[in-house]
PDB file of C-alpha atoms in Angstrom:
ATOM      1  CA  MET A   1      -0.163  -0.188   0.051  1.00 54.00           C
ATOM      2  CA  LEU A   2       2.869   2.320   0.903  1.00 55.00           C
ATOM      3  CA  ILE A   3       4.576   1.612  -2.157  1.00 66.00           C
ATOM      4  CA  ALA A   4       1.495   2.243  -4.331  1.00 68.00           C
ATOM      5  CA  ILE A   5       0.878   5.623  -2.655  1.00 63.00           C
ATOM      6  CA  ILE A   6       4.431   6.782  -3.316  1.00 68.00           C
ATOM      7  CA  VAL A   7       4.139   5.571  -7.067  1.00 76.00           C
ATOM      8  CA  ILE A   8       0.814   7.230  -7.419  1.00 75.00           C
ATOM      9  CA  ILE A   9       2.220  10.807  -5.631  1.00 72.00           C
ATOM     10  CA  ILE A  10       5.202  10.902  -8.013  1.00 81.00           C
ATOM     11  CA  LEU A  11       3.052   9.796 -10.998  1.00 85.00           C
ATOM     12  CA  GLY A  12       0.884  12.937 -10.105  1.00 80.00           C
ATOM     13  CA  VAL A  13       3.820  15.460  -9.388  1.00 80.00           C
ATOM     14  CA  VAL A  14       5.273  14.230 -13.343  1.00 87.00           C
ATOM     15  CA  SER A  15       2.038  14.242 -14.554  1.00 85.00           C
ATOM     16  CA  GLY A  16       1.133  17.751 -13.311  1.00 82.00           C
ATOM     17  CA  TYR A  17       4.594  19.168 -14.111  1.00 83.00           C
ATOM     18  CA  PHE A  18       4.630  17.966 -17.819  1.00 85.00           C
ATOM     19  CA  VAL A  19       1.629  16.491 -19.279  1.00 83.00           C
ATOM     20  CA  ILE A  20      -1.531  17.917 -17.607  1.00 81.00           C
ATOM     21  CA  PRO A  21      -2.850  21.293 -19.544  1.00 81.00           C
ATOM     22  CA  THR A  22      -3.334  24.290 -17.230  1.00 79.00           C
ATOM     23  CA  LEU A  23      -7.224  24.527 -18.314  1.00 78.00           C
ATOM     24  CA  PHE A  24      -7.848  20.907 -16.808  1.00 78.00           C
ATOM     25  CA  MET A  25      -6.326  22.132 -13.438  1.00 74.00           C
ATOM     26  CA  SER A  26      -9.698  23.993 -12.887  1.00 76.00           C
ATOM     27  CA  TYR A  27     -11.574  20.939 -12.883  1.00 81.00           C
ATOM     28  CA  LEU A  28      -9.108  18.944 -10.362  1.00 76.00           C
ATOM     29  CA  ASP A  29     -10.959  20.389  -7.300  1.00 72.00           C
ATOM     30  CA  LEU A  30     -14.308  19.042  -8.692  1.00 80.00           C
ATOM     31  CA  ILE A  31     -12.710  15.611  -9.908  1.00 82.00           C
ATOM     32  CA  SER A  32     -11.109  15.497  -6.120  1.00 72.00           C
ATOM     33  CA  THR A  33     -14.422  15.901  -4.306  1.00 74.00           C
ATOM     34  CA  ILE A  34     -16.377  13.537  -6.364  1.00 81.00           C
ATOM     35  CA  SER A  35     -13.654  10.827  -5.735  1.00 76.00           C
ATOM     36  CA  LEU A  36     -13.326  11.504  -2.307  1.00 65.00           C
ATOM     37  CA  SER A  37     -17.244  11.136  -2.044  1.00 74.00           C
ATOM     38  CA  ILE A  38     -17.222   8.167  -3.810  1.00 77.00           C
ATOM     39  CA  LEU A  39     -14.623   6.808  -1.304  1.00 65.00           C
ATOM     40  CA  LEU A  40     -16.392   8.058   1.902  1.00 65.00           C
ATOM     41  CA  LEU A  41     -19.753   6.430   0.543  1.00 72.00           C
ATOM     42  CA  GLY A  42     -17.609   3.260   0.420  1.00 69.00           C
ATOM     43  CA  VAL A  43     -16.531   3.504   3.885  1.00 63.00           C
ATOM     44  CA  GLY A  44     -20.020   4.408   5.119  1.00 68.00           C
ATOM     45  CA  ILE A  45     -21.270   1.254   3.339  1.00 73.00           C
ATOM     46  CA  ASP A  46     -18.954  -0.776   4.980  1.00 65.00           C
ATOM     47  CA  ILE A  47     -19.740   0.623   8.298  1.00 64.00           C
ATOM     48  CA  GLY A  48     -23.212   0.229   7.741  1.00 67.00           C
ATOM     49  CA  ARG A  49     -22.912  -3.284   7.048  1.00 69.00           C
ATOM     50  CA  ASN A  50     -21.386  -3.992  10.187  1.00 63.00           C
ATOM     51  CA  LYS A  51     -24.267  -4.542  12.886  1.00 63.00           C
ATOM     52  CA  GLU A  52     -21.859  -4.888  15.723  1.00 63.00           C
ATOM     53  CA  ILE A  53     -20.918  -0.990  15.542  1.00 60.00           C
ATOM     54  CA  ILE A  54     -23.655   0.308  18.095  1.00 61.00           C
ATOM     55  CA  THR A  55     -22.338  -2.579  20.299  1.00 66.00           C
ATOM     56  CA  ASP A  56     -18.741  -1.488  20.198  1.00 64.00           C
ATOM     57  CA  LEU A  57     -19.650   1.982  20.601  1.00 66.00           C
ATOM     58  CA  LYS A  58     -21.524   1.471  23.780  1.00 68.00           C
ATOM     59  CA  ARG A  59     -18.411  -0.571  25.039  1.00 71.00           C
ATOM     60  CA  LEU A  60     -16.240   2.032  24.264  1.00 71.00           C
ATOM     61  CA  GLY A  61     -18.000   5.028  25.940  1.00 72.00           C
ATOM     62  CA  PHE A  62     -16.461   7.718  27.040  1.00 73.00           C
ATOM     63  CA  LYS A  63     -12.888   6.704  26.262  1.00 76.00           C
ATOM     64  CA  ILE A  64     -13.784   7.165  22.691  1.00 83.00           C
ATOM     65  CA  ILE A  65     -13.074  10.829  23.368  1.00 86.00           C
ATOM     66  CA  LEU A  66      -9.831  10.748  24.738  1.00 91.00           C
ATOM     67  CA  VAL A  67      -8.353   9.863  21.628  1.00 92.00           C
ATOM     68  CA  PRO A  68      -8.860  13.081  19.923  1.00 93.00           C
ATOM     69  CA  ILE A  69      -7.986  14.670  23.055  1.00 95.00           C
ATOM     70  CA  LEU A  70      -4.546  13.115  23.407  1.00 95.00           C
ATOM     71  CA  ILE A  71      -4.113  13.814  19.473  1.00 96.00           C
ATOM     72  CA  ALA A  72      -4.611  17.373  20.301  1.00 96.00           C
ATOM     73  CA  ILE A  73      -2.370  17.641  23.241  1.00 97.00           C
ATOM     74  CA  GLY A  74       0.380  16.018  21.418  1.00 96.00           C
ATOM     75  CA  SER A  75      -0.070  18.034  18.155  1.00 96.00           C
ATOM     76  CA  ILE A  76       0.106  21.108  19.965  1.00 97.00           C
ATOM     77  CA  THR A  77       3.143  20.055  22.309  1.00 97.00           C
ATOM     78  CA  GLY A  78       5.131  18.902  19.553  1.00 96.00           C
ATOM     79  CA  ALA A  79       4.457  21.881  17.435  1.00 96.00           C
ATOM     80  CA  ILE A  80       5.771  24.009  20.606  1.00 96.00           C
ATOM     81  CA  PHE A  81       8.757  21.784  20.695  1.00 96.00           C
ATOM     82  CA  PHE A  82       9.826  22.270  16.985  1.00 94.00           C
ATOM     83  CA  GLY A  83       8.761  26.156  17.235  1.00 94.00           C
ATOM     84  CA  LEU A  84      11.515  26.627  19.935  1.00 95.00           C
ATOM     85  CA  LEU A  85      14.158  24.797  17.573  1.00 94.00           C
ATOM     86  CA  VAL A  86      13.620  27.366  15.098  1.00 92.00           C
ATOM     87  CA  LYS A  87      13.080  30.116  17.605  1.00 92.00           C
ATOM     88  CA  LEU A  88       9.014  31.073  17.071  1.00 94.00           C
ATOM     89  CA  PRO A  89       7.185  32.372  19.586  1.00 95.00           C
ATOM     90  CA  VAL A  90       5.290  29.801  21.682  1.00 96.00           C
ATOM     91  CA  ASN A  91       1.922  31.518  20.876  1.00 95.00           C
ATOM     92  CA  GLU A  92       2.513  31.379  17.275  1.00 95.00           C
ATOM     93  CA  SER A  93       3.714  27.312  17.187  1.00 96.00           C
ATOM     94  CA  ALA A  94       0.918  26.268  19.181  1.00 96.00           C
ATOM     95  CA  ALA A  95      -1.881  28.004  17.043  1.00 96.00           C
ATOM     96  CA  ILE A  96      -0.354  26.328  13.921  1.00 95.00           C
ATOM     97  CA  GLY A  97      -0.075  22.925  15.655  1.00 95.00           C
ATOM     98  CA  ALA A  98      -3.830  23.313  16.543  1.00 95.00           C
ATOM     99  CA  GLY A  99      -4.393  23.202  12.781  1.00 94.00           C
ATOM    100  CA  PHE A 100      -4.455  19.606  13.127  1.00 94.00           C
ATOM    101  CA  GLY A 101      -4.046  18.858   9.226  1.00 91.00           C
ATOM    102  CA  TRP A 102      -7.024  21.247   8.241  1.00 88.00           C
ATOM    103  CA  TYR A 103      -4.845  23.455   6.080  1.00 85.00           C
ATOM    104  CA  SER A 104      -7.224  25.618   4.603  1.00 78.00           C
ATOM    105  CA  LEU A 105      -9.168  26.809   7.577  1.00 85.00           C
ATOM    106  CA  SER A 106      -5.960  27.443  10.358  1.00 87.00           C
ATOM    107  CA  GLY A 107      -4.185  29.097   7.194  1.00 85.00           C
ATOM    108  CA  VAL A 108      -6.903  31.381   6.374  1.00 84.00           C
ATOM    109  CA  ILE A 109      -7.588  32.216  10.253  1.00 88.00           C
ATOM    110  CA  LEU A 110      -4.284  32.822  11.120  1.00 90.00           C
ATOM    111  CA  ALA A 111      -3.769  35.111   7.707  1.00 85.00           C
ATOM    112  CA  LYS A 112      -6.620  37.015   8.713  1.00 83.00           C
ATOM    113  CA  THR A 113      -6.700  37.444  12.358  1.00 87.00           C
ATOM    114  CA  TYR A 114      -2.813  37.962  13.091  1.00 91.00           C
ATOM    115  CA  SER A 115      -0.188  37.875   9.843  1.00 89.00           C
ATOM    116  CA  THR A 116      -0.081  36.644   6.408  1.00 86.00           C
ATOM    117  CA  ASP A 117       3.403  34.981   7.158  1.00 91.00           C
ATOM    118  CA  ILE A 118       2.014  33.029   9.982  1.00 93.00           C
ATOM    119  CA  GLY A 119      -1.041  31.753   7.854  1.00 90.00           C
ATOM    120  CA  THR A 120       1.213  30.924   5.053  1.00 89.00           C
ATOM    121  CA  LEU A 121       3.424  28.792   7.689  1.00 93.00           C
ATOM    122  CA  ALA A 122       0.257  27.463   8.964  1.00 93.00           C
ATOM    123  CA  PHE A 123      -1.126  26.343   5.810  1.00 90.00           C
ATOM    124  CA  LEU A 124       2.111  24.642   4.670  1.00 90.00           C
ATOM    125  CA  THR A 125       2.787  22.660   8.005  1.00 93.00           C
ATOM    126  CA  ASN A 126      -0.668  21.534   7.711  1.00 91.00           C
ATOM    127  CA  VAL A 127      -0.447  20.444   4.022  1.00 88.00           C
ATOM    128  CA  PHE A 128       2.595  18.669   4.934  1.00 90.00           C
ATOM    129  CA  ARG A 129       1.270  16.893   7.943  1.00 93.00           C
ATOM    130  CA  GLU A 130      -1.485  15.436   5.604  1.00 89.00           C
ATOM    131  CA  LEU A 131       1.196  14.373   2.977  1.00 88.00           C
ATOM    132  CA  PHE A 132       3.217  12.745   5.872  1.00 91.00           C
ATOM    133  CA  ALA A 133      -0.038  11.009   7.095  1.00 93.00           C
ATOM    134  CA  LEU A 134      -0.398   9.448   3.470  1.00 90.00           C
ATOM    135  CA  PHE A 135       3.017   7.627   4.293  1.00 88.00           C
ATOM    136  CA  LEU A 136       2.351   6.846   8.168  1.00 92.00           C
ATOM    137  CA  ILE A 137      -0.774   5.487   8.281  1.00 93.00           C
ATOM    138  CA  PRO A 138       0.021   2.219   6.103  1.00 91.00           C
ATOM    139  CA  LEU A 139       3.609   2.084   7.866  1.00 91.00           C
ATOM    140  CA  LEU A 140       2.023   2.158  11.411  1.00 91.00           C
ATOM    141  CA  ALA A 141      -0.658  -0.429  10.250  1.00 90.00           C
ATOM    142  CA  LYS A 142       2.309  -2.449   8.998  1.00 88.00           C
ATOM    143  CA  LEU A 143       3.858  -2.253  12.458  1.00 87.00           C
ATOM    144  CA  GLY A 144       0.749  -3.626  13.829  1.00 76.00           C
ATOM    145  CA  THR A 145      -0.066  -0.799  16.351  1.00 76.00           C
ATOM    146  CA  LYS A 146      -3.766   0.035  14.716  1.00 80.00           C
ATOM    147  CA  ILE A 147      -4.809   2.771  17.098  1.00 86.00           C
ATOM    148  CA  THR A 148      -1.850   4.642  16.394  1.00 91.00           C
ATOM    149  CA  VAL A 149      -2.546   5.204  12.643  1.00 93.00           C
ATOM    150  CA  ILE A 150      -5.057   7.589  13.759  1.00 94.00           C
ATOM    151  CA  ALA A 151      -3.220  10.332  15.245  1.00 94.00           C
ATOM    152  CA  PRO A 152      -1.137  11.467  11.955  1.00 94.00           C
ATOM    153  CA  GLY A 153      -4.238  12.585  10.067  1.00 93.00           C
ATOM    154  CA  GLY A 154      -5.475  14.725  12.863  1.00 93.00           C
ATOM    155  CA  ALA A 155      -8.551  16.250  11.680  1.00 90.00           C
ATOM    156  CA  THR A 156      -8.410  14.901   8.166  1.00 91.00           C
ATOM    157  CA  THR A 157      -9.331  11.152   9.681  1.00 91.00           C
ATOM    158  CA  MET A 158     -12.936  12.144   9.267  1.00 86.00           C
ATOM    159  CA  ASP A 159     -12.746  12.632   5.584  1.00 84.00           C
ATOM    160  CA  THR A 160      -9.344  12.478   3.310  1.00 85.00           C
ATOM    161  CA  THR A 161      -7.481   9.890   5.115  1.00 91.00           C
ATOM    162  CA  LEU A 162     -10.339   7.762   6.323  1.00 90.00           C
ATOM    163  CA  PRO A 163     -10.249   5.684   2.950  1.00 88.00           C
ATOM    164  CA  LEU A 164      -6.565   5.070   3.712  1.00 90.00           C
ATOM    165  CA  ILE A 165      -6.916   4.177   7.063  1.00 92.00           C
ATOM    166  CA  THR A 166      -9.995   1.751   6.393  1.00 89.00           C
ATOM    167  CA  LYS A 167      -7.797  -0.178   3.783  1.00 88.00           C
ATOM    168  CA  SER A 168      -4.612  -0.050   5.934  1.00 89.00           C
ATOM    169  CA  VAL A 169      -6.061  -1.611   9.226  1.00 89.00           C
ATOM    170  CA  ASP A 170      -9.270  -3.515   7.918  1.00 80.00           C
ATOM    171  CA  ASP A 171     -10.862  -2.913  11.618  1.00 81.00           C
ATOM    172  CA  THR A 172     -14.056  -1.304  11.511  1.00 80.00           C
ATOM    173  CA  GLU A 173     -13.750  -0.261  15.146  1.00 80.00           C
ATOM    174  CA  ILE A 174     -10.556   1.613  14.512  1.00 88.00           C
ATOM    175  CA  VAL A 175     -12.339   3.137  11.634  1.00 87.00           C
ATOM    176  CA  ILE A 176     -15.162   4.316  13.668  1.00 85.00           C
ATOM    177  CA  VAL A 177     -12.760   5.797  16.311  1.00 89.00           C
ATOM    178  CA  ALA A 178     -10.938   7.732  13.773  1.00 91.00           C
ATOM    179  CA  PHE A 179     -14.037   9.032  12.134  1.00 87.00           C
ATOM    180  CA  ILE A 180     -15.137  10.438  15.415  1.00 86.00           C
ATOM    181  CA  SER A 181     -11.741  11.682  16.349  1.00 90.00           C
ATOM    182  CA  GLY A 182     -11.224  13.679  12.967  1.00 89.00           C
ATOM    183  CA  ALA A 183     -14.809  15.293  13.650  1.00 86.00           C
ATOM    184  CA  VAL A 184     -13.818  16.389  17.472  1.00 88.00           C
ATOM    185  CA  LEU A 185     -10.434  17.502  16.002  1.00 90.00           C
ATOM    186  CA  SER A 186     -12.361  19.642  13.227  1.00 88.00           C
ATOM    187  CA  ALA A 187     -14.343  21.140  15.893  1.00 86.00           C
ATOM    188  CA  PHE A 188     -11.480  22.363  17.906  1.00 90.00           C
ATOM    189  CA  VAL A 189      -9.722  23.919  14.987  1.00 90.00           C
ATOM    190  CA  PRO A 190     -11.687  26.994  14.550  1.00 89.00           C
ATOM    191  CA  ILE A 191     -11.816  27.635  18.768  1.00 89.00           C
ATOM    192  CA  LEU A 192      -8.151  26.632  19.492  1.00 94.00           C
ATOM    193  CA  VAL A 193      -6.275  28.696  16.633  1.00 92.00           C
ATOM    194  CA  PRO A 194      -7.596  32.046  17.537  1.00 90.00           C
ATOM    195  CA  LEU A 195      -7.363  31.242  21.230  1.00 93.00           C
ATOM    196  CA  LEU A 196      -4.064  30.086  21.270  1.00 94.00           C
ATOM    197  CA  ILE A 197      -2.571  32.897  19.072  1.00 88.00           C
TER     198      ILE A 197
END
């Protein structure tokens, strides 16, 4: 799976640089949205076919909310630590880390409320988080630590990285936890980013 992802990304980069005409690029967002919708429909059907999901959710109970909270703490702490290494103020690095991979929203919030430079840095940081997640999710799944595949994707585990998690772990319970974690982290972004900056 990991090799296939690397090959597809490289193929996309080469195609975008040498082959795909500029006119086509205006349709790329629409094609991506349709493709993602089909993938999410497949994930939803897979979850819906599993009758044990409600039982699993009742069994997990409140513990399920601990996953996104711990991911949020880890993301912000890691961002502060690496921010100190490059001499970035704590409030700026914490706010960037609170983007949790939602690059479009965190970048816009920081650009409009604080500074364009930090907004751009937040955008790029969270884009790279999502790209790294595409490599890390299958790798972590291969190592056999299923629950850890949720952390790299952050807020994106409710949409863009959810199909990859489904494919990598083949465990409906993990997929449900990933979806809930992504939804909770997405709700945290518009609150924490302005709060921390």
